[in-house]
Amino acid sequence: MRLLIISDVHSNLEALKACLAAAPPYDRVANLGDNIGYGASPNEVVDVVRELGGLYVRGNHDRACSGLDDISNFNPIAATAALWTRSTLHAENLLWIRKLPQGPVLDPEVSDVQFVHGSPFDEDEYILNTIAAATTLRDSEFLVTFFGHTHMQGGMGLRDGTHFSLRLEFPSKEKAEHMLVMLDRGAKYLLNPGSVGQPRDGDWRAAFAIYDSEAHSVSFHRVPYAVDMAQQRIISSNLPSRLALRLREGR
């Protein structure tokens, strides 16, 4: 089974289209949440991800932008975008977002793998380093946990009691690239495909991953996209300009 793993699209239609166009053959999609928020194309993005099908996990912006949560813990820019998104979503798409399941979500055809937004124990937890990952890796019953939320591509693992990080280094930040990682069947992993629509690891390119369950491997991908168009949509929608500027920065 080959799974296309996407996360944190954040209403960025141009980035999502670029990922789908660049993705190698896959059998099913696993979507780790935060489809909406920040960007200016919430309905267009929801239409695409609904059509893709597969596995879905809700994210914190999915909750807030659909009215399931308040926005009291959002910064002013995120809150402004959430309220705009809530008022812009079509009724059918709003209802679909509200019905997204809380993780962990499992694929009956892929054993020893779970899919979450933040962590298996807290969908809003940020796992940014091996210290934050230690408890989850120790207590998880699964060999592989795919997570999003941080917008940082890569991951952490635990082998023979020792924690380690997966460091991804791409030669360029301008063209499409990928890195294949063969997973150790004797280790446990927390793996993040990166953010499709708003990377925060210093690389502006859209991010996704392909998981091959038979080979027990993950291919991490970065692809350029029409960032200028995504920025212009944000500005034309009178959303905060910072949301447009950060797309080129990858922050």
Short mmCIF file of C-alpha atoms in Angstrom, two decimals:
data_model
loop_
_atom_site.label_atom_id
_atom_site.label_comp_id
_atom_site.label_asym_id
_atom_site.label_seq_id
_atom_site.Cartn_x
_atom_site.Cartn_y
_atom_site.Cartn_z
CA MET A 1 0.00 0.00 0.00
CA ARG A 2 1.31 3.40 -0.99
CA LEU A 3 -0.19 6.32 0.90
CA LEU A 4 0.03 9.97 -0.05
CA ILE A 5 0.39 11.81 3.26
CA ILE A 6 -0.66 15.46 3.29
CA SER A 7 -1.19 17.91 6.14
CA ASP A 8 -1.79 21.57 6.90
CA VAL A 9 -3.01 22.70 3.49
CA HIS A 10 -4.41 25.85 5.12
CA SER A 11 -6.58 26.99 2.22
CA ASN A 12 -3.62 27.18 -0.18
CA LEU A 13 -5.05 25.89 -3.43
CA GLU A 14 -1.94 26.52 -5.52
CA ALA A 15 0.27 24.52 -3.15
CA LEU A 16 -2.22 21.65 -2.98
CA LYS A 17 -2.49 21.43 -6.77
CA ALA A 18 1.30 21.39 -7.09
CA CYS A 19 1.61 18.53 -4.60
CA LEU A 20 -1.03 16.45 -6.33
CA ALA A 21 0.57 17.07 -9.72
CA ALA A 22 4.01 16.08 -8.44
CA ALA A 23 2.98 13.06 -6.36
CA PRO A 24 4.15 9.68 -7.68
CA PRO A 25 1.56 6.87 -7.97
CA TYR A 26 -0.31 6.12 -4.74
CA ASP A 27 -3.25 4.00 -3.58
CA ARG A 28 -4.90 6.26 -1.06
CA VAL A 29 -4.58 9.63 0.67
CA ALA A 30 -4.13 10.23 4.40
CA ASN A 31 -4.98 13.83 5.31
CA LEU A 32 -3.71 14.91 8.74
CA GLY A 33 -5.87 18.00 9.11
CA ASP A 34 -5.89 21.80 9.06
CA ASN A 35 -7.29 21.94 5.56
CA ILE A 36 -8.43 25.52 6.13
CA GLY A 37 -7.37 28.69 7.91
CA TYR A 38 -4.79 31.35 6.95
CA GLY A 39 -5.15 31.10 3.16
CA ALA A 40 -7.75 32.54 0.81
CA SER A 41 -9.15 29.46 -0.94
CA PRO A 42 -11.03 27.47 1.73
CA ASN A 43 -13.92 26.28 -0.46
CA GLU A 44 -11.69 25.35 -3.37
CA VAL A 45 -9.36 23.38 -1.09
CA VAL A 46 -12.20 21.57 0.68
CA ASP A 47 -13.71 20.65 -2.69
CA VAL A 48 -10.41 19.07 -3.76
CA VAL A 49 -9.69 17.16 -0.55
CA ARG A 50 -13.25 15.85 -0.41
CA GLU A 51 -12.85 14.55 -3.95
CA LEU A 52 -9.55 12.85 -3.04
CA GLY A 53 -11.21 10.68 -0.39
CA GLY A 54 -9.14 8.41 1.82
CA LEU A 55 -8.43 8.95 5.51
CA TYR A 56 -9.08 12.24 7.29
CA VAL A 57 -8.07 13.66 10.67
CA ARG A 58 -9.33 17.02 11.90
CA GLY A 59 -6.95 19.80 12.92
CA ASN A 60 -7.26 22.70 15.34
CA HIS A 61 -7.91 25.19 12.53
CA ASP A 62 -10.57 22.88 11.12
CA ARG A 63 -12.29 23.07 14.50
CA ALA A 64 -11.90 26.83 14.97
CA CYS A 65 -12.76 27.85 11.42
CA SER A 66 -15.91 25.72 11.43
CA GLY A 67 -17.12 27.07 14.77
CA LEU A 68 -16.49 23.94 16.85
CA ASP A 69 -13.97 25.90 18.95
CA ASP A 70 -13.66 29.53 19.85
CA ILE A 71 -10.58 31.49 18.79
CA SER A 72 -9.53 32.76 22.20
CA ASN A 73 -6.17 30.97 22.04
CA PHE A 74 -5.36 32.17 18.51
CA ASN A 75 -3.09 35.14 17.85
CA PRO A 76 -4.83 38.14 16.23
CA ILE A 77 -3.76 37.26 12.68
CA ALA A 78 -4.86 33.62 12.97
CA ALA A 79 -8.11 34.69 14.61
CA THR A 80 -8.88 37.16 11.83
CA ALA A 81 -8.27 34.47 9.22
CA ALA A 82 -10.40 31.95 11.14
CA LEU A 83 -13.37 34.30 11.32
CA TRP A 84 -13.03 35.20 7.64
CA THR A 85 -12.87 31.51 6.73
CA ARG A 86 -15.91 30.71 8.86
CA SER A 87 -17.93 33.38 7.05
CA THR A 88 -16.64 32.32 3.62
CA LEU A 89 -17.15 28.55 3.75
CA HIS A 90 -20.17 27.22 1.88
CA ALA A 91 -22.71 25.52 4.14
CA GLU A 92 -21.96 22.06 2.75
CA ASN A 93 -18.20 22.46 3.21
CA LEU A 94 -18.68 23.86 6.70
CA LEU A 95 -20.70 20.80 7.69
CA TRP A 96 -18.12 18.46 6.15
CA ILE A 97 -15.30 20.09 8.11
CA ARG A 98 -17.28 19.82 11.34
CA LYS A 99 -17.68 16.08 10.83
CA LEU A 100 -13.97 15.34 10.41
CA PRO A 101 -12.87 12.70 12.95
CA GLN A 102 -10.51 13.33 15.82
CA GLY A 103 -7.31 11.33 15.63
CA PRO A 104 -5.88 8.83 15.99
CA VAL A 105 -7.32 7.32 12.80
CA LEU A 106 -6.30 3.89 11.52
CA ASP A 107 -6.19 2.36 8.05
CA PRO A 108 -7.50 -1.23 8.15
CA GLU A 109 -5.17 -2.17 5.29
CA VAL A 110 -2.00 -0.76 6.87
CA SER A 111 -0.90 -2.33 10.14
CA ASP A 112 1.19 -0.72 12.87
CA VAL A 113 0.49 2.83 11.61
CA GLN A 114 -1.70 5.58 13.05
CA PHE A 115 -2.58 9.05 11.81
CA VAL A 116 -3.01 12.12 14.05
CA HIS A 117 -2.87 15.90 13.86
CA GLY A 118 -0.85 16.87 16.93
CA SER A 119 -0.08 13.71 18.88
CA PRO A 120 -1.96 10.46 19.64
CA PHE A 121 -2.74 11.74 23.13
CA ASP A 122 -3.48 15.42 22.42
CA GLU A 123 -4.55 16.62 18.98
CA ASP A 124 -3.25 20.12 19.78
CA GLU A 125 0.20 19.10 21.04
CA TYR A 126 3.24 20.42 19.18
CA ILE A 127 5.93 17.78 18.77
CA LEU A 128 8.99 19.75 17.74
CA ASN A 129 11.94 17.75 19.07
CA THR A 130 12.99 14.44 20.62
CA ILE A 131 12.21 15.70 24.12
CA ALA A 132 8.59 16.39 23.18
CA ALA A 133 8.45 13.11 21.29
CA ALA A 134 9.86 10.93 24.07
CA THR A 135 6.61 10.10 25.87
CA THR A 136 4.65 9.49 22.69
CA LEU A 137 7.31 7.19 21.26
CA ARG A 138 7.62 5.29 24.53
CA ASP A 139 3.89 4.81 25.04
CA SER A 140 2.74 4.30 21.46
CA GLU A 141 1.63 0.83 20.41
CA PHE A 142 2.35 1.65 16.76
CA LEU A 143 5.60 1.46 14.83
CA VAL A 144 4.78 4.58 12.82
CA THR A 145 2.74 7.64 13.75
CA PHE A 146 2.16 10.25 11.07
CA PHE A 147 1.46 13.70 12.50
CA GLY A 148 1.15 17.30 11.33
CA HIS A 149 0.45 20.56 13.19
CA THR A 150 4.06 21.81 13.42
CA HIS A 151 4.51 22.53 9.68
CA MET A 152 8.01 21.03 10.02
CA GLN A 153 8.92 18.19 7.68
CA GLY A 154 10.89 15.29 9.16
CA GLY A 155 10.50 13.31 12.34
CA MET A 156 11.88 11.50 15.34
CA GLY A 157 12.36 7.90 16.33
CA LEU A 158 13.19 5.50 19.15
CA ARG A 159 15.51 2.54 18.68
CA ASP A 160 16.86 0.34 21.49
CA GLY A 161 16.03 3.01 24.05
CA THR A 162 17.79 5.77 22.12
CA HIS A 163 15.98 8.74 20.59
CA PHE A 164 17.03 10.16 17.23
CA SER A 165 15.91 12.77 14.71
CA LEU A 166 15.42 12.52 10.96
CA ARG A 167 17.23 15.47 9.43
CA LEU A 168 16.21 16.29 5.88
CA GLU A 169 18.63 18.33 3.81
CA PHE A 170 17.64 19.26 0.27
CA PRO A 171 20.29 20.79 -2.03
CA SER A 172 17.93 23.34 -3.54
CA LYS A 173 14.95 25.44 -2.52
CA GLU A 174 13.81 26.17 -6.06
CA LYS A 175 13.05 22.87 -7.79
CA ALA A 176 11.13 19.70 -6.99
CA GLU A 177 13.10 17.27 -4.84
CA HIS A 178 12.53 14.21 -2.70
CA MET A 179 14.40 12.14 -0.15
CA LEU A 180 13.78 8.44 0.45
CA VAL A 181 14.10 7.15 4.03
CA MET A 182 14.13 3.41 4.68
CA LEU A 183 12.57 2.78 8.08
CA ASP A 184 14.03 0.34 10.60
CA ARG A 185 11.43 -2.29 11.53
CA GLY A 186 12.98 -2.45 14.98
CA ALA A 187 12.31 1.24 15.68
CA LYS A 188 9.26 3.41 16.35
CA TYR A 189 8.76 6.65 14.45
CA LEU A 190 6.90 9.95 14.58
CA LEU A 191 6.89 11.29 11.02
CA ASN A 192 5.66 14.63 9.71
CA PRO A 193 5.07 15.08 5.96
CA GLY A 194 5.44 18.83 6.36
CA SER A 195 2.89 21.48 5.48
CA VAL A 196 1.37 21.65 2.03
CA GLY A 197 0.23 25.24 2.32
CA GLN A 198 2.35 27.01 4.94
CA PRO A 199 5.78 25.45 5.63
CA ARG A 200 7.64 26.79 8.66
CA ASP A 201 11.01 25.10 8.28
CA GLY A 202 12.64 27.81 6.19
CA ASP A 203 11.74 26.15 2.87
CA TRP A 204 8.87 27.86 1.04
CA ARG A 205 8.12 24.86 -1.19
CA ALA A 206 5.01 22.77 -0.56
CA ALA A 207 5.64 19.53 1.32
CA PHE A 208 4.15 16.04 1.33
CA ALA A 209 5.24 12.43 1.81
CA ILE A 210 4.64 8.98 0.34
CA TYR A 211 4.58 6.00 2.71
CA ASP A 212 5.16 2.53 1.24
CA SER A 213 3.90 -0.04 3.74
CA GLU A 214 5.48 -3.02 1.97
CA ALA A 215 8.92 -1.45 1.65
CA HIS A 216 8.50 0.27 5.06
CA SER A 217 9.82 3.48 3.60
CA VAL A 218 8.89 7.15 3.45
CA SER A 219 9.70 9.51 0.63
CA PHE A 220 9.66 13.18 1.68
CA HIS A 221 8.89 15.64 -1.12
CA ARG A 222 9.22 19.39 -1.70
CA VAL A 223 7.72 21.09 -4.74
CA PRO A 224 7.63 24.71 -5.92
CA TYR A 225 4.22 26.20 -6.60
CA ALA A 226 2.59 29.42 -7.80
CA VAL A 227 3.25 31.22 -4.53
CA ASP A 228 2.69 34.64 -6.11
CA MET A 229 -0.86 33.65 -7.00
CA ALA A 230 -1.53 32.33 -3.50
CA GLN A 231 -0.21 35.59 -2.05
CA GLN A 232 -2.36 37.68 -4.37
CA ARG A 233 -5.49 35.75 -3.35
CA ILE A 234 -4.76 36.58 0.29
CA ILE A 235 -4.22 40.26 -0.41
CA SER A 236 -7.31 40.49 -2.63
CA SER A 237 -9.39 38.94 0.15
CA ASN A 238 -8.25 41.65 2.60
CA LEU A 239 -6.68 39.10 4.90
CA PRO A 240 -3.63 40.22 6.92
CA SER A 241 -0.69 40.85 4.59
CA ARG A 242 1.61 38.89 6.91
CA LEU A 243 -0.18 35.72 5.80
CA ALA A 244 0.93 36.41 2.25
CA LEU A 245 4.49 37.45 3.09
CA ARG A 246 5.27 34.40 5.18
CA LEU A 247 4.53 32.01 2.29
CA ARG A 248 7.68 33.08 0.45
CA GLU A 249 9.71 32.97 3.68
CA GLY A 250 8.70 29.45 4.67
CA ARG A 251 8.10 30.70 8.23
#
